[in-house]
Amino acid sequence: FGERFVQFLLRYMLPPHRDNETAAAYIQGKTDNPNLEWTVVRPTELTDGSASKYEMFSKPIDSLFGGERSVTRANVAQSMVDMLLTKSLWDEWKFKMPTVYDDLN
Protein backbone atom coordinates (compact mmCIF):
# COMPACT_ATOMS: atom_id res chain seq x y z
CA PHE A 1 0.00 0.00 0.00
CA GLY A 2 2.76 2.46 0.92
CA GLU A 3 4.55 2.27 -2.42
CA ARG A 4 1.35 2.75 -4.41
CA PHE A 5 0.47 5.79 -2.30
CA VAL A 6 3.90 7.32 -2.95
CA GLN A 7 3.51 6.64 -6.68
CA PHE A 8 0.14 8.40 -6.56
CA LEU A 9 1.73 11.42 -4.87
CA LEU A 10 4.59 11.50 -7.36
CA ARG A 11 2.22 11.29 -10.30
CA TYR A 12 0.00 14.14 -9.18
CA MET A 13 2.35 16.37 -7.20
CA LEU A 14 5.53 16.38 -9.29
CA PRO A 15 5.09 17.49 -12.90
CA PRO A 16 8.37 15.87 -14.11
CA HIS A 17 7.18 12.45 -12.94
CA ARG A 18 3.84 12.90 -14.68
CA ASP A 19 5.69 13.97 -17.84
CA ASN A 20 7.84 10.84 -17.64
CA GLU A 21 4.77 8.64 -17.38
CA THR A 22 3.09 10.45 -20.27
CA ALA A 23 6.20 10.03 -22.43
CA ALA A 24 6.41 6.33 -21.51
CA ALA A 25 2.77 5.77 -22.44
CA TYR A 26 3.29 7.60 -25.74
CA ILE A 27 6.36 5.59 -26.73
CA GLN A 28 4.72 2.31 -25.72
CA GLY A 29 1.97 3.07 -28.22
CA LYS A 30 4.51 3.29 -31.05
CA THR A 31 4.97 -0.42 -31.76
CA ASP A 32 2.92 -0.45 -34.94
CA ASN A 33 5.32 1.64 -37.04
CA PRO A 34 7.72 -0.70 -38.90
CA ASN A 35 10.24 2.16 -39.27
CA LEU A 36 10.52 2.83 -35.55
CA GLU A 37 12.13 0.54 -33.00
CA TRP A 38 12.81 1.72 -29.47
CA THR A 39 13.89 0.79 -26.00
CA VAL A 40 14.00 2.88 -22.85
CA VAL A 41 16.79 2.06 -20.42
CA ARG A 42 15.73 2.85 -16.87
CA PRO A 43 18.63 3.13 -14.45
CA THR A 44 18.17 2.51 -10.78
CA GLU A 45 20.09 4.62 -8.26
CA LEU A 46 22.96 6.13 -10.25
CA THR A 47 26.52 6.12 -8.94
CA ASP A 48 29.88 7.15 -10.32
CA GLY A 49 32.31 4.44 -11.29
CA SER A 50 33.75 2.53 -14.19
CA ALA A 51 32.00 0.08 -16.48
CA SER A 52 31.71 -3.49 -15.22
CA LYS A 53 29.24 -6.36 -15.50
CA TYR A 54 25.61 -5.33 -15.36
CA GLU A 55 22.19 -6.98 -15.36
CA MET A 56 18.94 -5.92 -16.96
CA PHE A 57 15.47 -6.79 -15.73
CA SER A 58 12.03 -6.19 -17.19
CA LYS A 59 11.00 -4.21 -14.11
CA PRO A 60 12.65 -2.75 -11.01
CA ILE A 61 13.60 -5.44 -8.51
CA ASP A 62 14.09 -3.15 -5.51
CA SER A 63 11.51 -1.42 -3.40
CA LEU A 64 10.46 2.11 -4.27
CA PHE A 65 11.78 3.09 -0.85
CA GLY A 66 15.30 2.03 -1.68
CA GLY A 67 17.30 -1.09 -1.93
CA GLU A 68 20.82 -2.32 -2.02
CA ARG A 69 21.15 -2.24 -5.83
CA SER A 70 22.59 0.62 -7.85
CA VAL A 71 24.21 1.13 -11.24
CA THR A 72 27.14 3.19 -12.43
CA ARG A 73 26.57 5.79 -15.09
CA ALA A 74 29.21 3.96 -17.14
CA ASN A 75 27.15 0.75 -17.02
CA VAL A 76 24.03 2.59 -18.16
CA ALA A 77 25.97 3.90 -21.14
CA GLN A 78 27.55 0.49 -21.76
CA SER A 79 24.15 -1.24 -21.73
CA MET A 80 22.87 1.17 -24.40
CA VAL A 81 25.95 0.69 -26.59
CA ASP A 82 25.73 -3.09 -26.17
CA MET A 83 22.10 -3.05 -27.31
CA LEU A 84 23.01 -1.04 -30.39
CA LEU A 85 25.89 -3.33 -31.33
CA THR A 86 24.47 -6.74 -30.38
CA LYS A 87 21.45 -7.80 -32.43
CA SER A 88 20.36 -10.55 -30.03
CA LEU A 89 20.44 -8.11 -27.11
CA TRP A 90 18.50 -5.52 -29.12
CA ASP A 91 15.93 -8.13 -30.12
CA GLU A 92 15.51 -9.16 -26.48
CA TRP A 93 14.79 -5.59 -25.25
CA LYS A 94 13.20 -3.99 -28.32
CA PHE A 95 9.88 -2.32 -27.45
CA LYS A 96 10.61 -2.75 -23.72
CA MET A 97 11.81 -0.63 -20.82
CA PRO A 98 14.51 -2.59 -19.00
CA THR A 99 15.92 -1.54 -15.66
CA VAL A 100 19.70 -1.83 -15.44
CA TYR A 101 21.67 -2.72 -12.30
CA ASP A 102 25.31 -3.40 -11.54
CA ASP A 103 25.93 -7.15 -11.38
CA LEU A 104 26.35 -8.35 -7.79
CA ASN A 105 28.57 -11.29 -8.78
PDB file of N, CA and C in Angstrom:
ATOM      1  N   PHE A   1       0.819  -1.201   0.000  1.00  0.00           N
ATOM      2  CA  PHE A   1       0.000   0.000   0.000  1.00  0.00           C
ATOM      3  C   PHE A   1       0.855   1.254   0.000  1.00  0.00           C
ATOM      4  N   GLY A   2       1.918   1.277   0.785  1.00  0.00           N
ATOM      5  CA  GLY A   2       2.759   2.457   0.923  1.00  0.00           C
ATOM      6  C   GLY A   2       3.392   2.894  -0.384  1.00  0.00           C
ATOM      7  N   GLU A   3       3.909   1.937  -1.159  1.00  0.00           N
ATOM      8  CA  GLU A   3       4.550   2.273  -2.424  1.00  0.00           C
ATOM      9  C   GLU A   3       3.545   2.833  -3.425  1.00  0.00           C
ATOM     10  N   ARG A   4       2.362   2.254  -3.469  1.00  0.00           N
ATOM     11  CA  ARG A   4       1.355   2.752  -4.411  1.00  0.00           C
ATOM     12  C   ARG A   4       0.907   4.155  -4.033  1.00  0.00           C
ATOM     13  N   PHE A   5       0.833   4.450  -2.739  1.00  0.00           N
ATOM     14  CA  PHE A   5       0.468   5.793  -2.301  1.00  0.00           C
ATOM     15  C   PHE A   5       1.541   6.794  -2.712  1.00  0.00           C
ATOM     16  N   VAL A   6       2.804   6.428  -2.548  1.00  0.00           N
ATOM     17  CA  VAL A   6       3.901   7.318  -2.952  1.00  0.00           C
ATOM     18  C   VAL A   6       3.874   7.529  -4.460  1.00  0.00           C
ATOM     19  N   GLN A   7       3.614   6.489  -5.225  1.00  0.00           N
ATOM     20  CA  GLN A   7       3.515   6.641  -6.678  1.00  0.00           C
ATOM     21  C   GLN A   7       2.380   7.592  -7.044  1.00  0.00           C
ATOM     22  N   PHE A   8       1.258   7.492  -6.343  1.00  0.00           N
ATOM     23  CA  PHE A   8       0.142   8.404  -6.562  1.00  0.00           C
ATOM     24  C   PHE A   8       0.578   9.840  -6.309  1.00  0.00           C
ATOM     25  N   LEU A   9       1.263  10.068  -5.192  1.00  0.00           N
ATOM     26  CA  LEU A   9       1.727  11.416  -4.875  1.00  0.00           C
ATOM     27  C   LEU A   9       2.711  11.933  -5.920  1.00  0.00           C
ATOM     28  N   LEU A  10       3.635  11.090  -6.338  1.00  0.00           N
ATOM     29  CA  LEU A  10       4.592  11.496  -7.358  1.00  0.00           C
ATOM     30  C   LEU A  10       3.891  11.880  -8.649  1.00  0.00           C
ATOM     31  N   ARG A  11       2.928  11.068  -9.039  1.00  0.00           N
ATOM     32  CA  ARG A  11       2.218  11.286 -10.298  1.00  0.00           C
ATOM     33  C   ARG A  11       1.469  12.611 -10.305  1.00  0.00           C
ATOM     34  N   TYR A  12       0.861  12.970  -9.191  1.00  0.00           N
ATOM     35  CA  TYR A  12      -0.001  14.141  -9.184  1.00  0.00           C
ATOM     36  C   TYR A  12       0.622  15.376  -8.545  1.00  0.00           C
ATOM     37  N   MET A  13       1.739  15.224  -7.871  1.00  0.00           N
ATOM     38  CA  MET A  13       2.351  16.366  -7.195  1.00  0.00           C
ATOM     39  C   MET A  13       3.624  16.859  -7.886  1.00  0.00           C
ATOM     40  N   LEU A  14       4.277  16.003  -8.642  1.00  0.00           N
ATOM     41  CA  LEU A  14       5.531  16.376  -9.287  1.00  0.00           C
ATOM     42  C   LEU A  14       5.375  16.326 -10.799  1.00  0.00           C
ATOM     43  N   PRO A  15       5.281  17.475 -11.446  1.00  0.00           N
ATOM     44  CA  PRO A  15       5.088  17.487 -12.897  1.00  0.00           C
ATOM     45  C   PRO A  15       6.127  16.677 -13.675  1.00  0.00           C
ATOM     46  N   PRO A  16       7.433  16.684 -13.308  1.00  0.00           N
ATOM     47  CA  PRO A  16       8.371  15.874 -14.108  1.00  0.00           C
ATOM     48  C   PRO A  16       8.022  14.384 -14.106  1.00  0.00           C
ATOM     49  N   HIS A  17       7.544  13.864 -12.988  1.00  0.00           N
ATOM     50  CA  HIS A  17       7.177  12.446 -12.937  1.00  0.00           C
ATOM     51  C   HIS A  17       5.989  12.173 -13.857  1.00  0.00           C
ATOM     52  N   ARG A  18       5.018  13.045 -13.814  1.00  0.00           N
ATOM     53  CA  ARG A  18       3.840  12.900 -14.680  1.00  0.00           C
ATOM     54  C   ARG A  18       4.266  12.959 -16.147  1.00  0.00           C
ATOM     55  N   ASP A  19       5.185  13.877 -16.473  1.00  0.00           N
ATOM     56  CA  ASP A  19       5.690  13.971 -17.841  1.00  0.00           C
ATOM     57  C   ASP A  19       6.385  12.679 -18.256  1.00  0.00           C
ATOM     58  N   ASN A  20       7.167  12.096 -17.346  1.00  0.00           N
ATOM     59  CA  ASN A  20       7.845  10.837 -17.642  1.00  0.00           C
ATOM     60  C   ASN A  20       6.837   9.734 -17.946  1.00  0.00           C
ATOM     61  N   GLU A  21       5.779   9.665 -17.154  1.00  0.00           N
ATOM     62  CA  GLU A  21       4.767   8.639 -17.384  1.00  0.00           C
ATOM     63  C   GLU A  21       4.023   8.873 -18.696  1.00  0.00           C
ATOM     64  N   THR A  22       3.759  10.132 -19.016  1.00  0.00           N
ATOM     65  CA  THR A  22       3.088  10.454 -20.273  1.00  0.00           C
ATOM     66  C   THR A  22       3.977  10.071 -21.459  1.00  0.00           C
ATOM     67  N   ALA A  23       5.259  10.386 -21.358  1.00  0.00           N
ATOM     68  CA  ALA A  23       6.201  10.028 -22.427  1.00  0.00           C
ATOM     69  C   ALA A  23       6.309   8.511 -22.578  1.00  0.00           C
ATOM     70  N   ALA A  24       6.326   7.797 -21.461  1.00  0.00           N
ATOM     71  CA  ALA A  24       6.409   6.332 -21.511  1.00  0.00           C
ATOM     72  C   ALA A  24       5.164   5.751 -22.173  1.00  0.00           C
ATOM     73  N   ALA A  25       4.011   6.256 -21.831  1.00  0.00           N
ATOM     74  CA  ALA A  25       2.769   5.768 -22.437  1.00  0.00           C
ATOM     75  C   ALA A  25       2.751   6.069 -23.939  1.00  0.00           C
ATOM     76  N   TYR A  26       3.243   7.233 -24.323  1.00  0.00           N
ATOM     77  CA  TYR A  26       3.287   7.603 -25.737  1.00  0.00           C
ATOM     78  C   TYR A  26       4.196   6.650 -26.507  1.00  0.00           C
ATOM     79  N   ILE A  27       5.401   6.439 -26.001  1.00  0.00           N
ATOM     80  CA  ILE A  27       6.361   5.593 -26.726  1.00  0.00           C
ATOM     81  C   ILE A  27       5.892   4.138 -26.764  1.00  0.00           C
ATOM     82  N   GLN A  28       5.223   3.673 -25.720  1.00  0.00           N
ATOM     83  CA  GLN A  28       4.716   2.306 -25.722  1.00  0.00           C
ATOM     84  C   GLN A  28       3.649   2.102 -26.783  1.00  0.00           C
ATOM     85  N   GLY A  29       2.983   3.159 -27.177  1.00  0.00           N
ATOM     86  CA  GLY A  29       1.971   3.065 -28.223  1.00  0.00           C
ATOM     87  C   GLY A  29       2.549   3.074 -29.626  1.00  0.00           C
ATOM     88  N   LYS A  30       3.863   3.181 -29.746  1.00  0.00           N
ATOM     89  CA  LYS A  30       4.514   3.288 -31.052  1.00  0.00           C
ATOM     90  C   LYS A  30       5.133   1.972 -31.498  1.00  0.00           C
ATOM     91  N   THR A  31       4.437   0.881 -31.328  1.00  0.00           N
ATOM     92  CA  THR A  31       4.965  -0.416 -31.761  1.00  0.00           C
ATOM     93  C   THR A  31       4.420  -0.837 -33.114  1.00  0.00           C
ATOM     94  N   ASP A  32       3.524  -0.065 -33.682  1.00  0.00           N
ATOM     95  CA  ASP A  32       2.915  -0.455 -34.941  1.00  0.00           C
ATOM     96  C   ASP A  32       3.619   0.149 -36.162  1.00  0.00           C
ATOM     97  N   ASN A  33       4.595   1.020 -35.951  1.00  0.00           N
ATOM     98  CA  ASN A  33       5.317   1.643 -37.044  1.00  0.00           C
ATOM     99  C   ASN A  33       6.539   0.786 -37.392  1.00  0.00           C
ATOM    100  N   PRO A  34       6.598   0.185 -38.568  1.00  0.00           N
ATOM    101  CA  PRO A  34       7.716  -0.695 -38.905  1.00  0.00           C
ATOM    102  C   PRO A  34       9.045   0.047 -39.045  1.00  0.00           C
ATOM    103  N   ASN A  35       9.011   1.371 -39.138  1.00  0.00           N
ATOM    104  CA  ASN A  35      10.236   2.158 -39.271  1.00  0.00           C
ATOM    105  C   ASN A  35      10.777   2.658 -37.941  1.00  0.00           C
ATOM    106  N   LEU A  36      10.110   2.331 -36.858  1.00  0.00           N
ATOM    107  CA  LEU A  36      10.525   2.830 -35.548  1.00  0.00           C
ATOM    108  C   LEU A  36      10.670   1.674 -34.565  1.00  0.00           C
ATOM    109  N   GLU A  37      11.873   1.495 -34.073  1.00  0.00           N
ATOM    110  CA  GLU A  37      12.128   0.537 -32.999  1.00  0.00           C
ATOM    111  C   GLU A  37      12.696   1.336 -31.834  1.00  0.00           C
ATOM    112  N   TRP A  38      12.359   0.953 -30.618  1.00  0.00           N
ATOM    113  CA  TRP A  38      12.811   1.718 -29.472  1.00  0.00           C
ATOM    114  C   TRP A  38      13.040   0.815 -28.280  1.00  0.00           C
ATOM    115  N   THR A  39      13.791   1.330 -27.341  1.00  0.00           N
ATOM    116  CA  THR A  39      13.886   0.786 -25.997  1.00  0.00           C
ATOM    117  C   THR A  39      14.182   1.947 -25.074  1.00  0.00           C
ATOM    118  N   VAL A  40      13.741   1.849 -23.854  1.00  0.00           N
ATOM    119  CA  VAL A  40      13.995   2.876 -22.846  1.00  0.00           C
ATOM    120  C   VAL A  40      14.742   2.217 -21.701  1.00  0.00           C
ATOM    121  N   VAL A  41      15.987   2.616 -21.510  1.00  0.00           N
ATOM    122  CA  VAL A  41      16.793   2.062 -20.419  1.00  0.00           C
ATOM    123  C   VAL A  41      16.499   2.879 -19.165  1.00  0.00           C
ATOM    124  N   ARG A  42      16.080   2.182 -18.119  1.00  0.00           N
ATOM    125  CA  ARG A  42      15.735   2.854 -16.866  1.00  0.00           C
ATOM    126  C   ARG A  42      16.780   2.490 -15.807  1.00  0.00           C
ATOM    127  N   PRO A  43      17.645   3.428 -15.488  1.00  0.00           N
ATOM    128  CA  PRO A  43      18.632   3.125 -14.447  1.00  0.00           C
ATOM    129  C   PRO A  43      17.989   3.163 -13.073  1.00  0.00           C
ATOM    130  N   THR A  44      18.568   2.420 -12.177  1.00  0.00           N
ATOM    131  CA  THR A  44      18.165   2.506 -10.783  1.00  0.00           C
ATOM    132  C   THR A  44      19.010   3.614 -10.157  1.00  0.00           C
ATOM    133  N   GLU A  45      19.308   3.563  -8.902  1.00  0.00           N
ATOM    134  CA  GLU A  45      20.089   4.620  -8.256  1.00  0.00           C
ATOM    135  C   GLU A  45      21.460   4.739  -8.929  1.00  0.00           C
ATOM    136  N   LEU A  46      21.726   5.918  -9.507  1.00  0.00           N
ATOM    137  CA  LEU A  46      22.962   6.133 -10.253  1.00  0.00           C
ATOM    138  C   LEU A  46      24.141   6.445  -9.331  1.00  0.00           C
ATOM    139  N   THR A  47      25.284   5.851  -9.667  1.00  0.00           N
ATOM    140  CA  THR A  47      26.522   6.122  -8.944  1.00  0.00           C
ATOM    141  C   THR A  47      27.629   6.385  -9.957  1.00  0.00           C
ATOM    142  N   ASP A  48      28.703   6.975  -9.484  1.00  0.00           N
ATOM    143  CA  ASP A  48      29.879   7.155 -10.322  1.00  0.00           C
ATOM    144  C   ASP A  48      30.720   5.890 -10.238  1.00  0.00           C
ATOM    145  N   GLY A  49      31.457   5.619 -11.277  1.00  0.00           N
ATOM    146  CA  GLY A  49      32.312   4.444 -11.292  1.00  0.00           C
ATOM    147  C   GLY A  49      32.555   3.995 -12.712  1.00  0.00           C
ATOM    148  N   SER A  50      33.395   3.014 -12.855  1.00  0.00           N
ATOM    149  CA  SER A  50      33.745   2.526 -14.186  1.00  0.00           C
ATOM    150  C   SER A  50      32.773   1.435 -14.633  1.00  0.00           C
ATOM    151  N   ALA A  51      32.853   1.128 -15.915  1.00  0.00           N
ATOM    152  CA  ALA A  51      32.004   0.078 -16.477  1.00  0.00           C
ATOM    153  C   ALA A  51      32.435  -1.284 -15.943  1.00  0.00           C
ATOM    154  N   SER A  52      31.465  -2.131 -15.712  1.00  0.00           N
ATOM    155  CA  SER A  52      31.707  -3.488 -15.222  1.00  0.00           C
ATOM    156  C   SER A  52      30.547  -4.357 -15.710  1.00  0.00           C
ATOM    157  N   LYS A  53      30.395  -5.527 -15.146  1.00  0.00           N
ATOM    158  CA  LYS A  53      29.243  -6.364 -15.503  1.00  0.00           C
ATOM    159  C   LYS A  53      27.969  -5.692 -14.994  1.00  0.00           C
ATOM    160  N   TYR A  54      26.907  -5.884 -15.741  1.00  0.00           N
ATOM    161  CA  TYR A  54      25.614  -5.334 -15.356  1.00  0.00           C
ATOM    162  C   TYR A  54      24.538  -6.352 -15.668  1.00  0.00           C
ATOM    163  N   GLU A  55      23.357  -6.128 -15.104  1.00  0.00           N
ATOM    164  CA  GLU A  55      22.193  -6.983 -15.355  1.00  0.00           C
ATOM    165  C   GLU A  55      21.027  -6.102 -15.758  1.00  0.00           C
ATOM    166  N   MET A  56      20.150  -6.634 -16.601  1.00  0.00           N
ATOM    167  CA  MET A  56      18.936  -5.916 -16.964  1.00  0.00           C
ATOM    168  C   MET A  56      17.731  -6.775 -16.630  1.00  0.00           C
ATOM    169  N   PHE A  57      16.700  -6.121 -16.122  1.00  0.00           N
ATOM    170  CA  PHE A  57      15.468  -6.791 -15.728  1.00  0.00           C
ATOM    171  C   PHE A  57      14.288  -6.071 -16.364  1.00  0.00           C
ATOM    172  N   SER A  58      13.204  -6.777 -16.542  1.00  0.00           N
ATOM    173  CA  SER A  58      12.031  -6.195 -17.186  1.00  0.00           C
ATOM    174  C   SER A  58      11.312  -5.172 -16.307  1.00  0.00           C
ATOM    175  N   LYS A  59      11.584  -5.199 -15.016  1.00  0.00           N
ATOM    176  CA  LYS A  59      10.997  -4.210 -14.110  1.00  0.00           C
ATOM    177  C   LYS A  59      11.942  -4.033 -12.925  1.00  0.00           C
ATOM    178  N   PRO A  60      11.792  -2.943 -12.179  1.00  0.00           N
ATOM    179  CA  PRO A  60      12.654  -2.750 -11.010  1.00  0.00           C
ATOM    180  C   PRO A  60      12.519  -3.912 -10.034  1.00  0.00           C
ATOM    181  N   ILE A  61      13.625  -4.314  -9.444  1.00  0.00           N
ATOM    182  CA  ILE A  61      13.595  -5.436  -8.506  1.00  0.00           C
ATOM    183  C   ILE A  61      13.714  -4.980  -7.064  1.00  0.00           C
ATOM    184  N   ASP A  62      14.013  -3.703  -6.857  1.00  0.00           N
ATOM    185  CA  ASP A  62      14.092  -3.153  -5.507  1.00  0.00           C
ATOM    186  C   ASP A  62      12.798  -2.435  -5.153  1.00  0.00           C
ATOM    187  N   SER A  63      12.647  -2.179  -3.897  1.00  0.00           N
ATOM    188  CA  SER A  63      11.507  -1.419  -3.398  1.00  0.00           C
ATOM    189  C   SER A  63      11.614   0.035  -3.841  1.00  0.00           C
ATOM    190  N   LEU A  64      10.488   0.690  -3.968  1.00  0.00           N
ATOM    191  CA  LEU A  64      10.459   2.112  -4.269  1.00  0.00           C
ATOM    192  C   LEU A  64      11.161   2.912  -3.181  1.00  0.00           C
ATOM    193  N   PHE A  65      11.182   2.391  -1.976  1.00  0.00           N
ATOM    194  CA  PHE A  65      11.780   3.087  -0.847  1.00  0.00           C
ATOM    195  C   PHE A  65      13.262   2.786  -0.688  1.00  0.00           C
ATOM    196  N   GLY A  66      13.864   2.260  -1.714  1.00  0.00           N
ATOM    197  CA  GLY A  66      15.304   2.026  -1.681  1.00  0.00           C
ATOM    198  C   GLY A  66      15.617   0.552  -1.616  1.00  0.00           C
ATOM    199  N   GLY A  67      16.822   0.278  -1.938  1.00  0.00           N
ATOM    200  CA  GLY A  67      17.298  -1.088  -1.927  1.00  0.00           C
ATOM    201  C   GLY A  67      18.804  -1.062  -1.948  1.00  0.00           C
ATOM    202  N   GLU A  68      19.376  -2.239  -2.053  1.00  0.00           N
ATOM    203  CA  GLU A  68      20.823  -2.318  -2.024  1.00  0.00           C
ATOM    204  C   GLU A  68      21.433  -2.228  -3.411  1.00  0.00           C
ATOM    205  N   ARG A  69      20.632  -2.231  -4.456  1.00  0.00           N
ATOM    206  CA  ARG A  69      21.150  -2.245  -5.826  1.00  0.00           C
ATOM    207  C   ARG A  69      21.305  -0.832  -6.380  1.00  0.00           C
ATOM    208  N   SER A  70      22.354  -0.635  -7.155  1.00  0.00           N
ATOM    209  CA  SER A  70      22.589   0.619  -7.848  1.00  0.00           C
ATOM    210  C   SER A  70      23.238   0.293  -9.187  1.00  0.00           C
ATOM    211  N   VAL A  71      23.549   1.325  -9.952  1.00  0.00           N
ATOM    212  CA  VAL A  71      24.205   1.134 -11.238  1.00  0.00           C
ATOM    213  C   VAL A  71      25.098   2.344 -11.511  1.00  0.00           C
ATOM    214  N   THR A  72      26.264   2.077 -12.065  1.00  0.00           N
ATOM    215  CA  THR A  72      27.139   3.188 -12.432  1.00  0.00           C
ATOM    216  C   THR A  72      26.641   3.821 -13.725  1.00  0.00           C
ATOM    217  N   ARG A  73      26.925   5.093 -13.856  1.00  0.00           N
ATOM    218  CA  ARG A  73      26.571   5.788 -15.094  1.00  0.00           C
ATOM    219  C   ARG A  73      27.250   5.118 -16.290  1.00  0.00           C
ATOM    220  N   ALA A  74      28.476   4.648 -16.066  1.00  0.00           N
ATOM    221  CA  ALA A  74      29.212   3.960 -17.136  1.00  0.00           C
ATOM    222  C   ALA A  74      28.487   2.694 -17.575  1.00  0.00           C
ATOM    223  N   ASN A  75      27.887   1.965 -16.647  1.00  0.00           N
ATOM    224  CA  ASN A  75      27.153   0.746 -17.017  1.00  0.00           C
ATOM    225  C   ASN A  75      25.855   1.063 -17.742  1.00  0.00           C
ATOM    226  N   VAL A  76      25.221   2.181 -17.414  1.00  0.00           N
ATOM    227  CA  VAL A  76      24.028   2.586 -18.161  1.00  0.00           C
ATOM    228  C   VAL A  76      24.422   2.856 -19.609  1.00  0.00           C
ATOM    229  N   ALA A  77      25.490   3.616 -19.787  1.00  0.00           N
ATOM    230  CA  ALA A  77      25.971   3.898 -21.145  1.00  0.00           C
ATOM    231  C   ALA A  77      26.383   2.613 -21.858  1.00  0.00           C
ATOM    232  N   GLN A  78      27.093   1.735 -21.155  1.00  0.00           N
ATOM    233  CA  GLN A  78      27.547   0.485 -21.765  1.00  0.00           C
ATOM    234  C   GLN A  78      26.367  -0.383 -22.193  1.00  0.00           C
ATOM    235  N   SER A  79      25.319  -0.421 -21.376  1.00  0.00           N
ATOM    236  CA  SER A  79      24.155  -1.236 -21.734  1.00  0.00           C
ATOM    237  C   SER A  79      23.500  -0.720 -23.011  1.00  0.00           C
ATOM    238  N   MET A  80      23.456   0.610 -23.189  1.00  0.00           N
ATOM    239  CA  MET A  80      22.867   1.175 -24.405  1.00  0.00           C
ATOM    240  C   MET A  80      23.737   0.870 -25.628  1.00  0.00           C
ATOM    241  N   VAL A  81      25.048   1.006 -25.477  1.00  0.00           N
ATOM    242  CA  VAL A  81      25.952   0.687 -26.589  1.00  0.00           C
ATOM    243  C   VAL A  81      25.854  -0.793 -26.943  1.00  0.00           C
ATOM    244  N   ASP A  82      25.831  -1.646 -25.920  1.00  0.00           N
ATOM    245  CA  ASP A  82      25.726  -3.088 -26.168  1.00  0.00           C
ATOM    246  C   ASP A  82      24.457  -3.438 -26.937  1.00  0.00           C
ATOM    247  N   MET A  83      23.348  -2.776 -26.590  1.00  0.00           N
ATOM    248  CA  MET A  83      22.105  -3.053 -27.313  1.00  0.00           C
ATOM    249  C   MET A  83      22.192  -2.621 -28.770  1.00  0.00           C
ATOM    250  N   LEU A  84      22.869  -1.512 -29.010  1.00  0.00           N
ATOM    251  CA  LEU A  84      23.013  -1.042 -30.389  1.00  0.00           C
ATOM    252  C   LEU A  84      23.907  -1.946 -31.223  1.00  0.00           C
ATOM    253  N   LEU A  85      24.906  -2.550 -30.599  1.00  0.00           N
ATOM    254  CA  LEU A  85      25.894  -3.327 -31.334  1.00  0.00           C
ATOM    255  C   LEU A  85      25.644  -4.837 -31.338  1.00  0.00           C
ATOM    256  N   THR A  86      24.718  -5.309 -30.499  1.00  0.00           N
ATOM    257  CA  THR A  86      24.467  -6.743 -30.379  1.00  0.00           C
ATOM    258  C   THR A  86      23.011  -7.024 -30.746  1.00  0.00           C
ATOM    259  N   LYS A  87      22.814  -7.593 -31.931  1.00  0.00           N
ATOM    260  CA  LYS A  87      21.447  -7.805 -32.430  1.00  0.00           C
ATOM    261  C   LYS A  87      20.597  -8.641 -31.481  1.00  0.00           C
ATOM    262  N   SER A  88      21.157  -9.696 -30.916  1.00  0.00           N
ATOM    263  CA  SER A  88      20.364 -10.554 -30.028  1.00  0.00           C
ATOM    264  C   SER A  88      19.925  -9.788 -28.779  1.00  0.00           C
ATOM    265  N   LEU A  89      20.789  -8.915 -28.276  1.00  0.00           N
ATOM    266  CA  LEU A  89      20.436  -8.108 -27.107  1.00  0.00           C
ATOM    267  C   LEU A  89      19.364  -7.089 -27.481  1.00  0.00           C
ATOM    268  N   TRP A  90      19.519  -6.468 -28.652  1.00  0.00           N
ATOM    269  CA  TRP A  90      18.502  -5.517 -29.120  1.00  0.00           C
ATOM    270  C   TRP A  90      17.153  -6.224 -29.283  1.00  0.00           C
ATOM    271  N   ASP A  91      17.174  -7.393 -29.907  1.00  0.00           N
ATOM    272  CA  ASP A  91      15.925  -8.130 -30.121  1.00  0.00           C
ATOM    273  C   ASP A  91      15.262  -8.508 -28.796  1.00  0.00           C
ATOM    274  N   GLU A  92      16.066  -8.796 -27.789  1.00  0.00           N
ATOM    275  CA  GLU A  92      15.515  -9.155 -26.475  1.00  0.00           C
ATOM    276  C   GLU A  92      14.797  -7.976 -25.813  1.00  0.00           C
ATOM    277  N   TRP A  93      15.323  -6.761 -25.974  1.00  0.00           N
ATOM    278  CA  TRP A  93      14.795  -5.594 -25.250  1.00  0.00           C
ATOM    279  C   TRP A  93      14.049  -4.601 -26.131  1.00  0.00           C
ATOM    280  N   LYS A  94      13.929  -4.881 -27.414  1.00  0.00           N
ATOM    281  CA  LYS A  94      13.199  -3.987 -28.318  1.00  0.00           C
ATOM    282  C   LYS A  94      11.747  -3.869 -27.860  1.00  0.00           C
ATOM    283  N   PHE A  95      11.241  -2.650 -27.873  1.00  0.00           N
ATOM    284  CA  PHE A  95       9.877  -2.320 -27.445  1.00  0.00           C
ATOM    285  C   PHE A  95       9.653  -2.589 -25.956  1.00  0.00           C
ATOM    286  N   LYS A  96      10.717  -2.527 -25.173  1.00  0.00           N
ATOM    287  CA  LYS A  96      10.614  -2.746 -23.724  1.00  0.00           C
ATOM    288  C   LYS A  96      11.351  -1.640 -22.977  1.00  0.00           C
ATOM    289  N   MET A  97      11.182  -1.632 -21.675  1.00  0.00           N
ATOM    290  CA  MET A  97      11.809  -0.627 -20.816  1.00  0.00           C
ATOM    291  C   MET A  97      12.586  -1.311 -19.698  1.00  0.00           C
ATOM    292  N   PRO A  98      13.753  -1.866 -20.022  1.00  0.00           N
ATOM    293  CA  PRO A  98      14.506  -2.594 -18.998  1.00  0.00           C
ATOM    294  C   PRO A  98      15.101  -1.675 -17.937  1.00  0.00           C
ATOM    295  N   THR A  99      15.228  -2.214 -16.755  1.00  0.00           N
ATOM    296  CA  THR A  99      15.924  -1.542 -15.664  1.00  0.00           C
ATOM    297  C   THR A  99      17.305  -2.168 -15.563  1.00  0.00           C
ATOM    298  N   VAL A 100      18.323  -1.331 -15.464  1.00  0.00           N
ATOM    299  CA  VAL A 100      19.695  -1.827 -15.441  1.00  0.00           C
ATOM    300  C   VAL A 100      20.292  -1.655 -14.049  1.00  0.00           C
ATOM    301  N   TYR A 101      21.006  -2.688 -13.611  1.00  0.00           N
ATOM    302  CA  TYR A 101      21.671  -2.717 -12.301  1.00  0.00           C
ATOM    303  C   TYR A 101      23.094  -3.216 -12.479  1.00  0.00           C
ATOM    304  N   ASP A 102      23.987  -2.792 -11.600  1.00  0.00           N
ATOM    305  CA  ASP A 102      25.314  -3.405 -11.544  1.00  0.00           C
ATOM    306  C   ASP A 102      25.148  -4.864 -11.138  1.00  0.00           C
ATOM    307  N   ASP A 103      25.960  -5.726 -11.719  1.00  0.00           N
ATOM    308  CA  ASP A 103      25.930  -7.148 -11.379  1.00  0.00           C
ATOM    309  C   ASP A 103      26.521  -7.330  -9.991  1.00  0.00           C
ATOM    310  N   LEU A 104      25.866  -8.109  -9.160  1.00  0.00           N
ATOM    311  CA  LEU A 104      26.349  -8.350  -7.791  1.00  0.00           C
ATOM    312  C   LEU A 104      27.426  -9.423  -7.739  1.00  0.00           C
ATOM    313  N   ASN A 105      27.583 -10.194  -8.790  1.00  0.00           N
ATOM    314  CA  ASN A 105      28.570 -11.287  -8.781  1.00  0.00           C
ATOM    315  C   ASN A 105      29.951 -10.808  -9.148  1.00  0.00           C
TER     316      ASN A 105
END
